mmCIF file of C-alpha atoms in Angstrom:
data_model
loop_
_atom_site.group_PDB
_atom_site.id
_atom_site.type_symbol
_atom_site.label_atom_id
_atom_site.label_comp_id
_atom_site.label_asym_id
_atom_site.label_seq_id
_atom_site.Cartn_x
_atom_site.Cartn_y
_atom_site.Cartn_z
ATOM 1 C CA UNK A 1 -52.241 -0.423 -26.328
ATOM 2 C CA UNK A 2 -52.993 0.118 -22.671
ATOM 3 C CA UNK A 3 -50.810 -2.394 -20.938
ATOM 4 C CA UNK A 4 -48.913 -5.136 -22.609
ATOM 5 C CA UNK A 5 -48.700 -7.961 -20.057
ATOM 6 C CA UNK A 6 -45.044 -8.683 -20.754
ATOM 7 C CA UNK A 7 -42.567 -6.119 -19.539
ATOM 8 C CA UNK A 8 -39.584 -5.812 -21.859
ATOM 9 C CA UNK A 9 -36.331 -3.981 -21.940
ATOM 10 C CA UNK A 10 -33.722 -3.732 -24.650
ATOM 11 C CA UNK A 11 -30.414 -2.023 -24.936
ATOM 12 C CA UNK A 12 -27.184 -1.940 -26.858
ATOM 13 C CA UNK A 13 -23.887 -2.339 -25.055
ATOM 14 C CA UNK A 14 -20.251 -2.793 -25.840
ATOM 15 C CA UNK A 15 -18.485 -5.689 -24.149
ATOM 16 C CA UNK A 16 -14.730 -5.723 -24.609
ATOM 17 C CA UNK A 17 -15.236 -3.637 -27.712
ATOM 18 C CA UNK A 18 -17.845 -5.931 -29.277
ATOM 19 C CA UNK A 19 -21.283 -4.465 -29.969
ATOM 20 C CA UNK A 20 -23.768 -6.473 -27.932
ATOM 21 C CA UNK A 21 -27.564 -6.389 -28.059
ATOM 22 C CA UNK A 22 -29.603 -7.275 -25.012
ATOM 23 C CA UNK A 23 -33.343 -7.992 -24.842
ATOM 24 C CA UNK A 24 -35.117 -8.973 -21.627
ATOM 25 C CA UNK A 25 -38.754 -10.006 -21.293
ATOM 26 C CA UNK A 26 -40.593 -10.911 -18.114
ATOM 27 C CA UNK A 27 -43.365 -13.445 -18.632
ATOM 28 C CA UNK A 28 -45.654 -14.704 -15.919
ATOM 29 C CA UNK A 29 -43.647 -17.877 -15.386
ATOM 30 C CA UNK A 30 -40.309 -17.182 -17.073
ATOM 31 C CA UNK A 31 -37.698 -14.597 -17.801
ATOM 32 C CA UNK A 32 -36.317 -14.487 -21.311
ATOM 33 C CA UNK A 33 -32.908 -12.931 -21.845
ATOM 34 C CA UNK A 34 -31.382 -12.635 -25.300
ATOM 35 C CA UNK A 35 -27.760 -11.520 -25.558
ATOM 36 C CA UNK A 36 -26.288 -11.390 -29.017
ATOM 37 C CA UNK A 37 -23.099 -10.261 -30.707
ATOM 38 C CA UNK A 38 -23.753 -12.219 -33.904
ATOM 39 C CA UNK A 39 -27.333 -11.083 -34.516
ATOM 40 C CA UNK A 40 -28.683 -14.562 -33.846
ATOM 41 C CA UNK A 41 -30.012 -16.432 -30.854
ATOM 42 C CA UNK A 42 -26.986 -18.712 -30.754
ATOM 43 C CA UNK A 43 -27.018 -21.112 -27.816
ATOM 44 C CA UNK A 44 -30.322 -21.434 -26.003
ATOM 45 C CA UNK A 45 -30.304 -22.438 -22.339
ATOM 46 C CA UNK A 46 -33.063 -23.235 -19.890
ATOM 47 C CA UNK A 47 -32.541 -22.835 -16.138
ATOM 48 C CA UNK A 48 -34.944 -23.708 -13.342
ATOM 49 C CA UNK A 49 -34.888 -23.678 -9.604
ATOM 50 C CA UNK A 50 -35.857 -26.900 -7.895
ATOM 51 C CA UNK A 51 -36.645 -26.862 -4.254
ATOM 52 C CA UNK A 52 -37.668 -29.697 -1.989
ATOM 53 C CA UNK A 53 -39.942 -28.861 0.902
ATOM 54 C CA UNK A 54 -37.740 -27.331 3.586
ATOM 55 C CA UNK A 55 -34.609 -28.247 1.672
ATOM 56 C CA UNK A 56 -32.002 -26.188 -0.052
ATOM 57 C CA UNK A 57 -32.583 -25.076 -3.600
ATOM 58 C CA UNK A 58 -30.797 -26.669 -6.492
ATOM 59 C CA UNK A 59 -30.610 -25.273 -9.978
ATOM 60 C CA UNK A 60 -31.202 -27.254 -13.075
ATOM 61 C CA UNK A 61 -29.552 -25.852 -16.209
ATOM 62 C CA UNK A 62 -29.509 -27.415 -19.619
ATOM 63 C CA UNK A 63 -28.730 -26.508 -23.187
ATOM 64 C CA UNK A 64 -31.834 -26.547 -25.386
ATOM 65 C CA UNK A 65 -29.866 -26.031 -28.574
ATOM 66 C CA UNK A 66 -26.472 -24.844 -29.665
ATOM 67 C CA UNK A 67 -23.027 -25.196 -28.151
ATOM 68 C CA UNK A 68 -22.851 -28.047 -25.649
ATOM 69 C CA UNK A 69 -19.064 -28.060 -25.425
ATOM 70 C CA UNK A 70 -18.773 -24.665 -23.803
ATOM 71 C CA UNK A 71 -19.164 -25.071 -20.011
ATOM 72 C CA UNK A 72 -19.093 -21.326 -19.402
ATOM 73 C CA UNK A 73 -22.469 -20.847 -21.080
ATOM 74 C CA UNK A 74 -24.414 -22.987 -18.562
ATOM 75 C CA UNK A 75 -22.344 -21.323 -15.838
ATOM 76 C CA UNK A 76 -23.653 -17.995 -17.068
ATOM 77 C CA UNK A 77 -27.265 -19.216 -16.932
ATOM 78 C CA UNK A 78 -26.617 -20.678 -13.489
ATOM 79 C CA UNK A 79 -25.449 -17.317 -12.156
ATOM 80 C CA UNK A 80 -28.435 -15.486 -13.552
ATOM 81 C CA UNK A 81 -31.017 -18.002 -12.262
ATOM 82 C CA UNK A 82 -29.407 -17.864 -8.848
ATOM 83 C CA UNK A 83 -29.715 -14.104 -8.885
ATOM 84 C CA UNK A 84 -33.396 -14.337 -9.863
ATOM 85 C CA UNK A 85 -33.951 -16.812 -7.056
ATOM 86 C CA UNK A 86 -32.103 -14.704 -4.477
ATOM 87 C CA UNK A 87 -34.385 -11.824 -5.331
ATOM 88 C CA UNK A 88 -37.386 -13.890 -4.375
ATOM 89 C CA UNK A 89 -38.328 -14.887 -7.884
ATOM 90 C CA UNK A 90 -39.516 -18.375 -8.726
ATOM 91 C CA UNK A 91 -39.528 -17.865 -12.477
ATOM 92 C CA UNK A 92 -37.480 -20.020 -14.761
ATOM 93 C CA UNK A 93 -34.954 -18.553 -17.152
ATOM 94 C CA UNK A 94 -34.539 -18.928 -20.882
ATOM 95 C CA UNK A 95 -31.192 -17.481 -21.896
ATOM 96 C CA UNK A 96 -29.987 -17.065 -25.442
ATOM 97 C CA UNK A 97 -26.295 -16.354 -25.927
ATOM 98 C CA UNK A 98 -25.098 -15.563 -29.440
ATOM 99 C CA UNK A 99 -21.526 -14.595 -28.664
ATOM 100 C CA UNK A 100 -18.308 -13.994 -30.534
ATOM 101 C CA UNK A 101 -16.223 -13.765 -27.404
ATOM 102 C CA UNK A 102 -16.505 -16.741 -25.031
ATOM 103 C CA UNK A 103 -13.740 -15.659 -22.665
ATOM 104 C CA UNK A 104 -14.429 -15.831 -18.910
ATOM 105 C CA UNK A 105 -14.054 -12.034 -18.643
ATOM 106 C CA UNK A 106 -16.612 -11.402 -21.383
ATOM 107 C CA UNK A 107 -19.095 -13.817 -19.802
ATOM 108 C CA UNK A 108 -18.578 -12.221 -16.419
ATOM 109 C CA UNK A 109 -19.366 -8.833 -17.945
ATOM 110 C CA UNK A 110 -22.456 -10.264 -19.632
ATOM 111 C CA UNK A 111 -23.799 -11.690 -16.369
ATOM 112 C CA UNK A 112 -23.156 -8.316 -14.757
ATOM 113 C CA UNK A 113 -24.919 -6.520 -17.601
ATOM 114 C CA UNK A 114 -27.978 -8.783 -17.279
ATOM 115 C CA UNK A 115 -28.114 -8.285 -13.511
ATOM 116 C CA UNK A 116 -27.685 -4.511 -13.828
ATOM 117 C CA UNK A 117 -30.683 -4.436 -16.151
ATOM 118 C CA UNK A 118 -32.806 -6.948 -14.324
ATOM 119 C CA UNK A 119 -36.552 -6.894 -14.746
ATOM 120 C CA UNK A 120 -37.368 -9.390 -11.971
ATOM 121 C CA UNK B 1 -17.758 -3.871 -14.724
ATOM 122 C CA UNK B 2 -14.645 -3.390 -16.783
ATOM 123 C CA UNK B 3 -15.186 -2.439 -20.351
ATOM 124 C CA UNK B 4 -18.958 -2.352 -20.536
ATOM 125 C CA UNK B 5 -20.635 0.653 -21.979
ATOM 126 C CA UNK B 6 -24.347 0.728 -22.556
ATOM 127 C CA UNK B 7 -26.627 2.912 -24.566
ATOM 128 C CA UNK B 8 -30.376 2.767 -24.845
ATOM 129 C CA UNK B 9 -30.129 3.016 -28.576
ATOM 130 C CA UNK B 10 -32.459 1.548 -31.112
ATOM 131 C CA UNK B 11 -31.369 -1.983 -30.359
ATOM 132 C CA UNK B 12 -33.009 -4.922 -32.089
ATOM 133 C CA UNK B 13 -36.368 -4.239 -33.747
ATOM 134 C CA UNK B 14 -39.043 -5.424 -31.330
ATOM 135 C CA UNK B 15 -42.749 -5.211 -32.136
ATOM 136 C CA UNK B 16 -45.351 -5.813 -29.435
ATOM 137 C CA UNK B 17 -49.096 -5.615 -29.856
ATOM 138 C CA UNK B 18 -52.361 -6.994 -28.508
ATOM 139 C CA UNK B 19 -55.585 -7.829 -30.211
ATOM 140 C CA UNK B 20 -59.010 -9.113 -29.290
ATOM 141 C CA UNK B 21 -60.834 -11.810 -31.195
ATOM 142 C CA UNK B 22 -63.081 -14.777 -30.476
ATOM 143 C CA UNK B 23 -63.675 -13.572 -26.888
ATOM 144 C CA UNK B 24 -59.968 -13.816 -26.159
ATOM 145 C CA UNK B 25 -57.135 -11.341 -25.830
ATOM 146 C CA UNK B 26 -54.076 -12.129 -27.876
ATOM 147 C CA UNK B 27 -50.622 -10.735 -27.260
ATOM 148 C CA UNK B 28 -47.771 -10.845 -29.736
ATOM 149 C CA UNK B 29 -44.069 -10.117 -29.594
ATOM 150 C CA UNK B 30 -41.911 -10.166 -32.709
ATOM 151 C CA UNK B 31 -38.168 -9.712 -32.367
ATOM 152 C CA UNK B 32 -36.140 -9.408 -35.552
ATOM 153 C CA UNK B 33 -32.699 -10.952 -35.520
ATOM 154 C CA UNK B 34 -30.418 -11.723 -38.455
ATOM 155 C CA UNK B 35 -32.349 -14.212 -40.629
ATOM 156 C CA UNK B 36 -34.205 -15.253 -37.488
ATOM 157 C CA UNK B 37 -37.349 -14.215 -35.714
ATOM 158 C CA UNK B 38 -38.249 -14.705 -32.096
ATOM 159 C CA UNK B 39 -42.032 -14.687 -31.758
ATOM 160 C CA UNK B 40 -44.195 -14.981 -28.680
ATOM 161 C CA UNK B 41 -47.929 -15.528 -28.821
ATOM 162 C CA UNK B 42 -49.969 -15.373 -25.647
ATOM 163 C CA UNK B 43 -53.682 -15.789 -25.162
ATOM 164 C CA UNK B 44 -55.343 -14.298 -22.065
ATOM 165 C CA UNK B 45 -52.228 -14.991 -19.989
ATOM 166 C CA UNK B 46 -48.618 -13.920 -20.136
ATOM 167 C CA UNK B 47 -46.990 -17.302 -19.670
ATOM 168 C CA UNK B 48 -44.186 -18.258 -22.025
ATOM 169 C CA UNK B 49 -45.775 -21.566 -22.969
ATOM 170 C CA UNK B 50 -44.238 -24.109 -25.319
ATOM 171 C CA UNK B 51 -41.085 -23.225 -27.187
ATOM 172 C CA UNK B 52 -40.474 -24.448 -30.725
ATOM 173 C CA UNK B 53 -37.715 -23.838 -33.226
ATOM 174 C CA UNK B 54 -38.170 -24.252 -36.975
ATOM 175 C CA UNK B 55 -35.230 -24.037 -39.359
ATOM 176 C CA UNK B 56 -35.091 -24.100 -43.131
ATOM 177 C CA UNK B 57 -32.711 -26.795 -44.378
ATOM 178 C CA UNK B 58 -31.324 -27.446 -47.832
ATOM 179 C CA UNK B 59 -32.585 -31.044 -47.671
ATOM 180 C CA UNK B 60 -36.302 -30.539 -47.594
ATOM 181 C CA UNK B 61 -38.830 -27.936 -48.568
ATOM 182 C CA UNK B 62 -40.409 -28.326 -45.138
ATOM 183 C CA UNK B 63 -38.400 -26.666 -42.354
ATOM 184 C CA UNK B 64 -37.057 -28.855 -39.547
ATOM 185 C CA UNK B 65 -38.896 -28.538 -36.291
ATOM 186 C CA UNK B 66 -37.722 -29.000 -32.712
ATOM 187 C CA UNK B 67 -39.769 -28.780 -29.524
ATOM 188 C CA UNK B 68 -37.452 -27.044 -27.055
ATOM 189 C CA UNK B 69 -39.644 -26.565 -23.992
ATOM 190 C CA UNK B 70 -42.742 -28.660 -23.478
ATOM 191 C CA UNK B 71 -44.921 -29.731 -26.307
ATOM 192 C CA UNK B 72 -44.474 -32.182 -29.111
ATOM 193 C CA UNK B 73 -45.134 -32.210 -32.806
ATOM 194 C CA UNK B 74 -48.906 -32.427 -32.267
ATOM 195 C CA UNK B 75 -49.094 -29.450 -29.979
ATOM 196 C CA UNK B 76 -50.509 -26.068 -30.713
ATOM 197 C CA UNK B 77 -47.931 -24.032 -32.507
ATOM 198 C CA UNK B 78 -45.665 -26.748 -33.833
ATOM 199 C CA UNK B 79 -46.967 -26.561 -37.363
ATOM 200 C CA UNK B 80 -47.369 -22.807 -37.035
ATOM 201 C CA UNK B 81 -43.617 -22.453 -36.423
ATOM 202 C CA UNK B 82 -42.990 -24.535 -39.527
ATOM 203 C CA UNK B 83 -45.285 -22.491 -41.731
ATOM 204 C CA UNK B 84 -43.930 -19.182 -40.455
ATOM 205 C CA UNK B 85 -40.447 -20.400 -41.305
ATOM 206 C CA UNK B 86 -41.592 -21.329 -44.801
ATOM 207 C CA UNK B 87 -43.247 -17.945 -45.256
ATOM 208 C CA UNK B 88 -40.254 -15.923 -44.173
ATOM 209 C CA UNK B 89 -37.446 -18.232 -45.256
ATOM 210 C CA UNK B 90 -35.906 -17.624 -41.838
ATOM 211 C CA UNK B 91 -35.453 -19.596 -38.649
ATOM 212 C CA UNK B 92 -38.333 -19.155 -36.257
ATOM 213 C CA UNK B 93 -38.120 -19.458 -32.493
ATOM 214 C CA UNK B 94 -41.752 -19.548 -31.438
ATOM 215 C CA UNK B 95 -42.986 -19.375 -27.863
ATOM 216 C CA UNK B 96 -46.685 -20.025 -27.795
ATOM 217 C CA UNK B 97 -49.245 -20.112 -25.046
ATOM 218 C CA UNK B 98 -52.685 -20.936 -26.459
ATOM 219 C CA UNK B 99 -55.380 -23.178 -25.021
ATOM 220 C CA UNK B 100 -55.057 -26.678 -26.423
ATOM 221 C CA UNK B 101 -57.665 -28.023 -28.795
ATOM 222 C CA UNK B 102 -58.779 -24.640 -30.042
ATOM 223 C CA UNK B 103 -58.048 -24.580 -33.755
ATOM 224 C CA UNK B 104 -60.040 -21.362 -34.153
ATOM 225 C CA UNK B 105 -57.764 -19.430 -31.819
ATOM 226 C CA UNK B 106 -54.693 -20.982 -33.353
ATOM 227 C CA UNK B 107 -55.819 -20.130 -36.869
ATOM 228 C CA UNK B 108 -56.612 -16.585 -35.827
ATOM 229 C CA UNK B 109 -53.213 -16.132 -34.159
ATOM 230 C CA UNK B 110 -51.424 -17.392 -37.228
ATOM 231 C CA UNK B 111 -53.378 -15.170 -39.606
ATOM 232 C CA UNK B 112 -52.788 -12.132 -37.422
ATOM 233 C CA UNK B 113 -49.075 -12.900 -37.173
ATOM 234 C CA UNK B 114 -48.702 -13.333 -40.908
ATOM 235 C CA UNK B 115 -50.525 -10.085 -41.518
ATOM 236 C CA UNK B 116 -48.073 -8.351 -39.184
ATOM 237 C CA UNK B 117 -45.036 -10.077 -40.687
ATOM 238 C CA UNK B 118 -46.126 -8.945 -44.118
ATOM 239 C CA UNK B 119 -46.654 -5.366 -43.049
ATOM 240 C CA UNK B 120 -43.197 -5.407 -41.443
ATOM 241 C CA UNK B 121 -41.831 -6.754 -44.697
ATOM 242 C CA UNK B 122 -40.606 -10.002 -43.129
ATOM 243 C CA UNK B 123 -42.897 -12.398 -44.963
ATOM 244 C CA UNK B 124 -43.289 -12.738 -48.669
ATOM 245 C CA UNK B 125 -46.815 -11.811 -49.602
ATOM 246 C CA UNK B 126 -47.290 -14.568 -52.135
ATOM 247 C CA UNK B 127 -49.861 -17.247 -52.884
ATOM 248 C CA UNK B 128 -49.646 -19.494 -49.818
ATOM 249 C CA UNK B 129 -52.177 -17.526 -47.755
ATOM 250 C CA UNK B 130 -55.039 -19.628 -49.021
ATOM 251 C CA UNK B 131 -53.033 -22.739 -48.447
ATOM 252 C CA UNK B 132 -52.413 -21.756 -44.836
ATOM 253 C CA UNK B 133 -56.057 -21.128 -44.102
ATOM 254 C CA UNK B 134 -56.922 -24.409 -45.703
ATOM 255 C CA UNK B 135 -54.403 -26.501 -43.839
ATOM 256 C CA UNK B 136 -55.143 -25.368 -40.289
#
């Protein structure tokens, strides 16, 4: 296998004592990030940057499946897509969050963990 | 930040491989989760493509199918997600980027995936194989 076209990274972490698995994949048009504490994909979010010509960027985040009553999950996706965009990327983000701990501190740590291990 | 420790341990089992067939280069990613598989199939390009989810339900023998990004029930990969879910008994999240209207490539990708799933021990190696080839 000379060069697989999709760069991937995976690691195990502990967030507030909970074992957390992280998998990142960089596709040509999207970044996929899977964060799981339950061993499943959990809530799946899609985030895109939308930019009018000469205008400011807006970010479009929606829940593809899973928890829709947890506003911190889209907030998490929003932070990550903004980071991708600030680093000059125009890729969209697919984020899967299978979490046990939905506290603001845990989500903040997760966003930090994703950014620390960025592949964009 | 506070209370994060990381280790580049084994992590989740992730299998990635490429293959050439029918004048095309196929790329596959298989990520094993708990009773779930995330699978990506790419052909010649590394775009994510359409995203489908297929789930077994107690109500029907046929798994339920949802198109999450792009695509509809007629698109390349929709029925593949369903059949993979039937074969494994697990939920399948399938990202697939194949040219449309190319049943040969689609059939090849599905056969190759099943072969891999069997060798990884994820799919039951039972009858069905014939049925799959016949129904594509």
